[in-house]
mmCIF file of C-alpha atoms in Angstrom:
data_model
loop_
_atom_site.group_PDB
_atom_site.id
_atom_site.type_symbol
_atom_site.label_atom_id
_atom_site.label_comp_id
_atom_site.label_asym_id
_atom_site.label_seq_id
_atom_site.Cartn_x
_atom_site.Cartn_y
_atom_site.Cartn_z
ATOM 1 C CA MET A 1 2.939 58.818 -66.059
ATOM 2 C CA VAL A 2 -0.801 59.440 -65.742
ATOM 3 C CA THR A 3 -3.397 59.417 -68.520
ATOM 4 C CA LEU A 4 -6.788 60.738 -67.509
ATOM 5 C CA LYS A 5 -10.153 59.847 -69.021
ATOM 6 C CA LEU A 6 -13.445 61.382 -68.031
ATOM 7 C CA ASN A 7 -16.580 59.364 -68.683
ATOM 8 C CA GLU A 8 -19.733 60.970 -67.315
ATOM 9 C CA GLN A 9 -19.133 61.134 -63.573
ATOM 10 C CA THR A 10 -16.220 58.717 -63.526
ATOM 11 C CA LEU A 11 -12.613 59.773 -63.811
ATOM 12 C CA VAL A 12 -10.215 57.005 -64.815
ATOM 13 C CA ALA A 13 -6.561 57.655 -64.051
ATOM 14 C CA CYS A 14 -4.350 55.201 -65.931
ATOM 15 C CA LEU A 15 -1.022 55.007 -64.156
ATOM 16 C CA SER A 16 2.026 53.674 -65.957
ATOM 17 C CA GLY A 17 5.689 53.010 -65.265
ATOM 18 C CA ASP A 18 7.234 52.817 -61.797
ATOM 19 C CA ILE A 19 5.487 54.258 -58.739
ATOM 20 C CA ASP A 20 7.979 55.200 -56.052
ATOM 21 C CA HIS A 21 8.577 58.166 -53.779
ATOM 22 C CA HIS A 22 10.199 60.060 -56.671
ATOM 23 C CA THR A 23 7.394 59.594 -59.222
ATOM 24 C CA ALA A 24 4.358 59.554 -56.886
ATOM 25 C CA SER A 25 4.273 63.287 -56.204
ATOM 26 C CA SER A 26 3.779 64.347 -59.836
ATOM 27 C CA MET A 27 1.120 61.651 -60.283
ATOM 28 C CA ARG A 28 -0.629 62.962 -57.186
ATOM 29 C CA THR A 29 -0.616 66.553 -58.515
ATOM 30 C CA GLU A 30 -2.017 65.548 -61.899
ATOM 31 C CA ILE A 31 -4.794 63.358 -60.494
ATOM 32 C CA ASP A 32 -5.826 65.890 -57.841
ATOM 33 C CA ARG A 33 -6.040 68.720 -60.358
ATOM 34 C CA ALA A 34 -8.381 66.629 -62.519
ATOM 35 C CA VAL A 35 -10.474 65.454 -59.554
ATOM 36 C CA ARG A 36 -10.972 68.998 -58.312
ATOM 37 C CA SER A 37 -11.894 70.380 -61.715
ATOM 38 C CA SER A 38 -14.430 67.705 -62.757
ATOM 39 C CA PRO A 39 -17.894 66.949 -61.398
ATOM 40 C CA ILE A 40 -17.186 63.300 -60.566
ATOM 41 C CA ASN A 41 -18.426 60.825 -57.998
ATOM 42 C CA ARG A 42 -16.089 57.946 -58.836
ATOM 43 C CA LEU A 43 -12.320 57.810 -59.262
ATOM 44 C CA VAL A 44 -10.781 54.713 -60.830
ATOM 45 C CA LEU A 45 -7.034 54.238 -60.430
ATOM 46 C CA ASP A 46 -6.029 51.839 -63.185
ATOM 47 C CA PHE A 47 -2.838 49.972 -62.250
ATOM 48 C CA SER A 48 -2.729 47.635 -65.254
ATOM 49 C CA GLN A 49 0.259 49.425 -66.810
ATOM 50 C CA VAL A 50 2.267 49.866 -63.608
ATOM 51 C CA SER A 51 5.656 48.126 -63.786
ATOM 52 C CA PHE A 52 6.783 48.608 -60.179
ATOM 53 C CA MET A 53 5.274 49.906 -56.977
ATOM 54 C CA ASP A 54 6.490 50.197 -53.391
ATOM 55 C CA SER A 55 4.595 51.591 -50.388
ATOM 56 C CA SER A 56 4.646 55.047 -52.017
ATOM 57 C CA GLY A 57 1.861 53.677 -54.217
ATOM 58 C CA ILE A 58 -0.166 52.865 -51.100
ATOM 59 C CA GLY A 59 0.286 56.461 -49.938
ATOM 60 C CA LEU A 60 -0.890 57.600 -53.362
ATOM 61 C CA VAL A 61 -4.065 55.487 -53.177
ATOM 62 C CA MET A 62 -4.791 56.481 -49.555
ATOM 63 C CA GLY A 63 -4.429 60.187 -50.372
ATOM 64 C CA ARG A 64 -6.719 59.974 -53.415
ATOM 65 C CA TYR A 65 -9.256 57.973 -51.387
ATOM 66 C CA LYS A 66 -9.251 60.748 -48.812
ATOM 67 C CA LEU A 67 -9.759 63.489 -51.401
ATOM 68 C CA ILE A 68 -12.590 61.789 -53.300
ATOM 69 C CA SER A 69 -14.294 60.846 -50.020
ATOM 70 C CA GLU A 70 -14.264 64.470 -48.945
ATOM 71 C CA LEU A 71 -15.966 65.305 -52.238
ATOM 72 C CA GLY A 72 -18.571 62.617 -51.613
ATOM 73 C CA GLY A 73 -17.325 60.086 -54.143
ATOM 74 C CA VAL A 74 -15.825 56.602 -54.164
ATOM 75 C CA CYS A 75 -12.403 55.319 -55.120
ATOM 76 C CA GLU A 76 -11.628 52.110 -56.973
ATOM 77 C CA VAL A 77 -8.341 50.371 -57.803
ATOM 78 C CA ALA A 78 -8.427 48.479 -61.086
ATOM 79 C CA ASP A 79 -6.301 45.640 -62.438
ATOM 80 C CA PRO A 80 -3.145 45.685 -60.335
ATOM 81 C CA PRO A 81 -0.585 43.105 -61.569
ATOM 82 C CA PRO A 82 -0.310 40.109 -59.170
ATOM 83 C CA TYR A 83 2.793 41.302 -57.397
ATOM 84 C CA ILE A 84 1.373 44.818 -56.856
ATOM 85 C CA ALA A 85 -1.863 43.297 -55.587
ATOM 86 C CA LYS A 86 0.300 41.577 -52.965
ATOM 87 C CA VAL A 87 1.672 44.928 -51.712
ATOM 88 C CA MET A 88 -1.895 46.278 -51.636
ATOM 89 C CA LYS A 89 -3.159 43.280 -49.711
ATOM 90 C CA LEU A 90 -0.383 43.739 -47.164
ATOM 91 C CA SER A 91 -1.541 47.311 -46.557
ATOM 92 C CA GLY A 92 -5.207 46.466 -46.109
ATOM 93 C CA ILE A 93 -6.112 49.163 -48.638
ATOM 94 C CA GLU A 94 -9.063 47.087 -49.886
ATOM 95 C CA ARG A 95 -10.930 48.209 -46.793
ATOM 96 C CA LEU A 96 -10.940 51.729 -48.291
ATOM 97 C CA CYS A 97 -11.030 51.072 -52.020
ATOM 98 C CA GLU A 98 -12.575 48.215 -53.906
ATOM 99 C CA ILE A 99 -9.983 46.344 -55.965
ATOM 100 C CA THR A 100 -11.473 45.162 -59.236
ATOM 101 C CA PHE A 101 -10.163 42.975 -62.029
ATOM 102 C CA HIS A 102 -11.633 43.647 -65.468
ATOM 103 C CA ASN A 103 -8.640 42.790 -67.662
ATOM 104 C CA SER A 104 -10.396 44.630 -70.435
ATOM 105 C CA ARG A 105 -10.096 48.230 -69.425
ATOM 106 C CA SER A 106 -7.917 49.997 -71.924
ATOM 107 C CA CYS A 107 -5.726 52.900 -71.090
ATOM 108 C CA HIS A 108 -5.524 53.806 -74.741
ATOM 109 C CA THR A 109 -9.087 54.373 -75.856
ATOM 110 C CA ASP A 110 -10.657 57.666 -76.896
ATOM 111 C CA GLY A 111 -11.814 60.247 -74.451
ATOM 112 C CA GLU A 112 -8.420 61.143 -73.113
ATOM 113 C CA MET A 113 -8.639 64.247 -71.035
ATOM 114 C CA LYS A 114 -6.088 66.990 -71.283
ATOM 115 C CA VAL A 115 -5.177 68.637 -68.010
ATOM 116 C CA MET B 1 29.328 26.215 -44.077
ATOM 117 C CA LYS B 2 28.022 28.988 -46.279
ATOM 118 C CA LYS B 3 30.477 30.991 -48.294
ATOM 119 C CA CYS B 4 30.195 34.427 -49.879
ATOM 120 C CA ILE B 5 30.451 33.860 -53.624
ATOM 121 C CA ASN B 6 29.922 37.391 -54.931
ATOM 122 C CA ARG B 7 29.589 40.892 -53.541
ATOM 123 C CA MET B 8 29.072 44.492 -54.583
ATOM 124 C CA SER B 9 29.188 47.902 -52.932
ATOM 125 C CA LEU B 10 27.683 51.178 -54.052
ATOM 126 C CA ALA B 11 27.630 54.700 -52.673
ATOM 127 C CA PHE B 12 25.291 57.357 -54.036
ATOM 128 C CA PRO B 13 23.703 60.624 -52.827
ATOM 129 C CA ALA B 14 20.371 60.446 -50.995
ATOM 130 C CA ALA B 15 18.376 61.940 -53.868
ATOM 131 C CA SER B 16 14.940 60.657 -54.866
ATOM 132 C CA GLU B 17 15.961 59.923 -58.473
ATOM 133 C CA ASN B 18 18.473 57.418 -57.061
ATOM 134 C CA GLU B 19 15.639 55.252 -55.672
ATOM 135 C CA ALA B 20 15.102 53.847 -59.173
ATOM 136 C CA PHE B 21 18.854 53.537 -59.687
ATOM 137 C CA ALA B 22 19.349 51.637 -56.414
ATOM 138 C CA ARG B 23 16.667 49.039 -57.114
ATOM 139 C CA ALA B 24 17.811 48.606 -60.730
ATOM 140 C CA ALA B 25 21.404 48.062 -59.544
ATOM 141 C CA ALA B 26 20.290 45.644 -56.802
ATOM 142 C CA SER B 27 18.041 43.790 -59.210
ATOM 143 C CA SER B 28 20.787 43.510 -61.803
ATOM 144 C CA PHE B 29 23.267 42.103 -59.282
ATOM 145 C CA ILE B 30 20.826 39.674 -57.615
ATOM 146 C CA THR B 31 19.869 38.361 -61.068
ATOM 147 C CA LEU B 32 23.321 36.722 -61.117
ATOM 148 C CA ALA B 33 22.017 34.317 -58.455
ATOM 149 C CA ASP B 34 19.202 33.233 -60.817
ATOM 150 C CA PRO B 35 16.227 34.049 -58.561
ATOM 151 C CA TYR B 36 12.593 33.448 -59.394
ATOM 152 C CA ILE B 37 10.955 36.545 -60.820
ATOM 153 C CA ASN B 38 8.681 37.022 -57.798
ATOM 154 C CA GLU B 39 11.675 36.772 -55.434
ATOM 155 C CA LEU B 40 13.478 39.423 -57.452
ATOM 156 C CA ALA B 41 10.398 41.690 -57.428
ATOM 157 C CA GLU B 42 10.153 41.330 -53.641
ATOM 158 C CA LEU B 43 13.820 42.163 -53.080
ATOM 159 C CA LYS B 44 13.563 45.128 -55.456
ATOM 160 C CA THR B 45 10.633 46.437 -53.434
ATOM 161 C CA ALA B 46 12.453 45.923 -50.121
ATOM 162 C CA VAL B 47 15.507 47.835 -51.450
ATOM 163 C CA SER B 48 13.249 50.608 -52.713
ATOM 164 C CA GLU B 49 11.657 50.950 -49.253
ATOM 165 C CA ALA B 50 15.011 51.027 -47.467
ATOM 166 C CA VAL B 51 16.553 53.576 -49.820
ATOM 167 C CA THR B 52 13.397 55.734 -49.734
ATOM 168 C CA ASN B 53 13.632 55.801 -45.929
ATOM 169 C CA CYS B 54 17.186 57.181 -46.231
ATOM 170 C CA VAL B 55 16.091 59.766 -48.836
ATOM 171 C CA VAL B 56 13.011 60.920 -46.916
ATOM 172 C CA HIS B 57 14.229 60.751 -43.314
ATOM 173 C CA ALA B 58 17.979 60.278 -42.817
ATOM 174 C CA TYR B 59 19.254 63.639 -43.975
ATOM 175 C CA ARG B 60 16.228 65.779 -43.181
ATOM 176 C CA GLY B 61 17.329 69.340 -42.590
ATOM 177 C CA MET B 62 20.805 68.630 -43.896
ATOM 178 C CA SER B 63 22.057 69.706 -47.305
ATOM 179 C CA THR B 64 22.983 66.256 -48.552
ATOM 180 C CA GLY B 65 24.295 62.843 -47.568
ATOM 181 C CA MET B 66 25.280 59.487 -48.961
ATOM 182 C CA ILE B 67 23.598 56.088 -48.995
ATOM 183 C CA TYR B 68 25.772 52.960 -48.937
ATOM 184 C CA MET B 69 24.468 49.675 -50.299
ATOM 185 C CA ASP B 70 26.302 46.352 -49.989
ATOM 186 C CA ILE B 71 24.934 43.118 -51.387
ATOM 187 C CA LYS B 72 26.420 39.656 -50.906
ATOM 188 C CA LEU B 73 25.385 36.403 -52.514
ATOM 189 C CA PHE B 74 26.114 33.240 -50.526
ATOM 190 C CA SER B 75 26.665 29.651 -51.631
ATOM 191 C CA ASP B 76 23.456 28.553 -49.855
ATOM 192 C CA ARG B 77 21.469 31.005 -52.054
ATOM 193 C CA THR B 78 21.078 33.575 -49.283
ATOM 194 C CA VAL B 79 21.031 37.189 -50.419
ATOM 195 C CA TYR B 80 22.379 39.661 -47.869
ATOM 196 C CA ILE B 81 21.579 43.361 -48.359
ATOM 197 C CA LYS B 82 22.974 46.096 -46.148
ATOM 198 C CA ILE B 83 21.759 49.691 -46.573
ATOM 199 C CA ARG B 84 23.401 52.316 -44.456
ATOM 200 C CA ASP B 85 23.308 56.086 -44.007
ATOM 201 C CA LYS B 86 25.141 58.580 -41.844
ATOM 202 C CA GLY B 87 22.051 60.641 -41.123
ATOM 203 C CA CYS B 88 20.008 61.628 -38.098
ATOM 204 C CA GLY B 89 19.292 58.089 -36.878
ATOM 205 C CA ILE B 90 16.010 56.687 -35.562
ATOM 206 C CA ALA B 91 15.148 57.621 -31.955
ATOM 207 C CA ASP B 92 12.668 54.796 -31.383
ATOM 208 C CA ILE B 93 13.126 51.852 -33.745
ATOM 209 C CA GLY B 94 10.196 49.913 -32.264
ATOM 210 C CA GLN B 95 7.854 52.803 -32.991
ATOM 211 C CA ALA B 96 9.310 53.380 -36.486
ATOM 212 C CA MET B 97 8.640 49.740 -37.355
ATOM 213 C CA GLN B 98 4.970 49.859 -36.333
ATOM 214 C CA PRO B 99 2.798 49.545 -39.430
ATOM 215 C CA LEU B 100 1.241 52.891 -40.423
ATOM 216 C CA PHE B 101 3.587 54.907 -38.191
ATOM 217 C CA THR B 102 5.139 57.784 -40.126
ATOM 218 C CA THR B 103 6.766 61.080 -39.322
ATOM 219 C CA ALA B 104 6.011 62.368 -42.826
ATOM 220 C CA PRO B 105 2.215 62.174 -43.311
ATOM 221 C CA GLU B 106 2.229 65.465 -45.257
ATOM 222 C CA GLU B 107 4.270 63.693 -47.946
ATOM 223 C CA GLU B 108 1.669 60.903 -48.021
ATOM 224 C CA ARG B 109 4.079 58.354 -46.624
ATOM 225 C CA ALA B 110 1.943 55.351 -45.730
ATOM 226 C CA GLY B 111 4.180 54.207 -42.865
ATOM 227 C CA LEU B 112 4.445 50.748 -44.388
ATOM 228 C CA GLY B 113 8.105 50.663 -45.429
ATOM 229 C CA PHE B 114 9.294 48.388 -42.622
ATOM 230 C CA ALA B 115 6.190 46.182 -42.918
ATOM 231 C CA VAL B 116 6.936 45.646 -46.613
ATOM 232 C CA MET B 117 10.627 44.933 -45.929
ATOM 233 C CA GLU B 118 9.710 42.456 -43.198
ATOM 234 C CA SER B 119 7.160 40.687 -45.294
ATOM 235 C CA PHE B 120 9.337 40.426 -48.430
ATOM 236 C CA THR B 121 12.522 39.185 -46.737
ATOM 237 C CA ASP B 122 13.302 36.432 -44.207
ATOM 238 C CA ARG B 123 15.147 38.584 -41.725
ATOM 239 C CA LEU B 124 15.345 42.325 -41.078
ATOM 240 C CA ARG B 125 17.680 43.934 -38.572
ATOM 241 C CA VAL B 126 17.941 47.647 -37.848
ATOM 242 C CA ARG B 127 20.620 49.334 -35.813
ATOM 243 C CA SER B 128 20.549 53.070 -35.330
ATOM 244 C CA SER B 129 22.044 55.757 -33.178
ATOM 245 C CA CYS B 130 20.837 59.333 -32.982
ATOM 246 C CA GLY B 131 23.097 61.655 -34.877
ATOM 247 C CA SER B 132 25.295 59.060 -36.511
ATOM 248 C CA GLY B 133 23.039 57.053 -38.783
ATOM 249 C CA THR B 134 21.196 53.818 -39.413
ATOM 250 C CA VAL B 135 22.251 50.382 -40.639
ATOM 251 C CA LEU B 136 19.622 48.092 -42.050
ATOM 252 C CA VAL B 137 20.324 44.466 -42.959
ATOM 253 C CA MET B 138 17.938 42.229 -44.862
ATOM 254 C CA GLU B 139 18.431 38.574 -45.706
ATOM 255 C CA LYS B 140 16.449 36.322 -47.969
ATOM 256 C CA ALA B 141 17.082 32.722 -48.960
ATOM 257 C CA LEU B 142 16.318 32.180 -52.631
ATOM 258 C CA GLN B 143 14.523 28.964 -53.495
ATOM 259 C CA GLU B 144 16.429 26.154 -55.109
ATOM 260 C CA LYS B 145 15.600 25.981 -58.787
ATOM 261 C CA MET B 146 14.111 22.770 -60.082
ATOM 262 C CA LEU B 147 15.119 21.448 -63.483
ATOM 263 C CA ASP B 148 11.734 21.905 -65.106
ATOM 264 C CA ASP B 149 11.549 25.434 -63.748
ATOM 265 C CA ASP B 150 13.721 26.759 -66.558
ATOM 266 C CA GLN B 151 10.765 26.183 -68.783
ATOM 267 C CA ARG B 152 8.535 28.156 -66.429
ATOM 268 C CA ASP B 153 10.862 31.111 -66.455
ATOM 269 C CA ILE B 154 10.940 31.257 -70.217
ATOM 270 C CA SER B 155 7.174 31.304 -70.513
ATOM 271 C CA ASP B 156 7.133 33.885 -67.750
ATOM 272 C CA LYS B 157 9.357 36.285 -69.626
ATOM 273 C CA SER B 158 7.621 35.966 -72.957
ATOM 274 C CA GLY B 159 3.995 35.341 -72.187
ATOM 275 C CA ARG B 160 3.493 36.297 -68.528
ATOM 276 C CA LYS B 161 0.910 33.585 -68.235
ATOM 277 C CA LEU B 162 1.825 32.377 -64.779
ATOM 278 C CA GLY B 163 -0.173 33.712 -61.899
ATOM 279 C CA ALA B 164 2.325 32.678 -59.229
ATOM 280 C CA CYS B 165 5.361 34.471 -60.604
ATOM 281 C CA SER B 166 4.717 38.090 -61.381
ATOM 282 C CA PRO B 167 6.758 39.484 -64.208
ATOM 283 C CA VAL B 168 9.338 42.212 -63.988
ATOM 284 C CA ARG B 169 8.792 44.603 -66.812
#
């Protein structure tokens, strides 16, 4: 599932549940629709609520990085759980997207964006 | 001499919704061997990669096909996982196992499936023949559990305070 929040020029996509080949494509569609329809220069993919991820999640991050780069913005991965951070490290994705740990970002605050 | 102490076999269609089923079934069975939570998460991920490969590649252009999963638990705490399909096979296994190599970039496949399987297991073997399918075998030796580790596992499940063992939610 994806919950989207727009805050000035930053779009935060809070991902939750399992990310695999089956679930990644609908997440991709939802995020891309929001990215294309908002004047943003920063996309934050919040992984704090993700329960499982395989390399499909890496494909998801790489694809969103590509899209936001084409639009002149930057991509950031926030708060992956330790085991997911391990999969990310293995892929070298941090060379494309900064991985940040805030531990305070909430996926449930106001400002939810309906798409 | 290591002995097989438990085993299971499953067959299911190569449909993407079965990726979650396959890793849940594998995880449930391997739990019987009392693994650490991070070991279980790694094996779950490796199974997910292997099954996704079958779903995405094995039966491409065919109407449907089956995936066969066998798991054995051995007395020396080795977990043996065999995932097999009767699909198109892999023409060049060496190339397929190269990190970032993919034949499905339009589906945003990262080409990291084999790299993840290799890194999360102790041994990965792939045998394939064009037109008749692929057999993939992964083995991982689970760590011996220490007495005081029971305590760690409990706090892991309830509080998720340990950095070393990531929780399965």
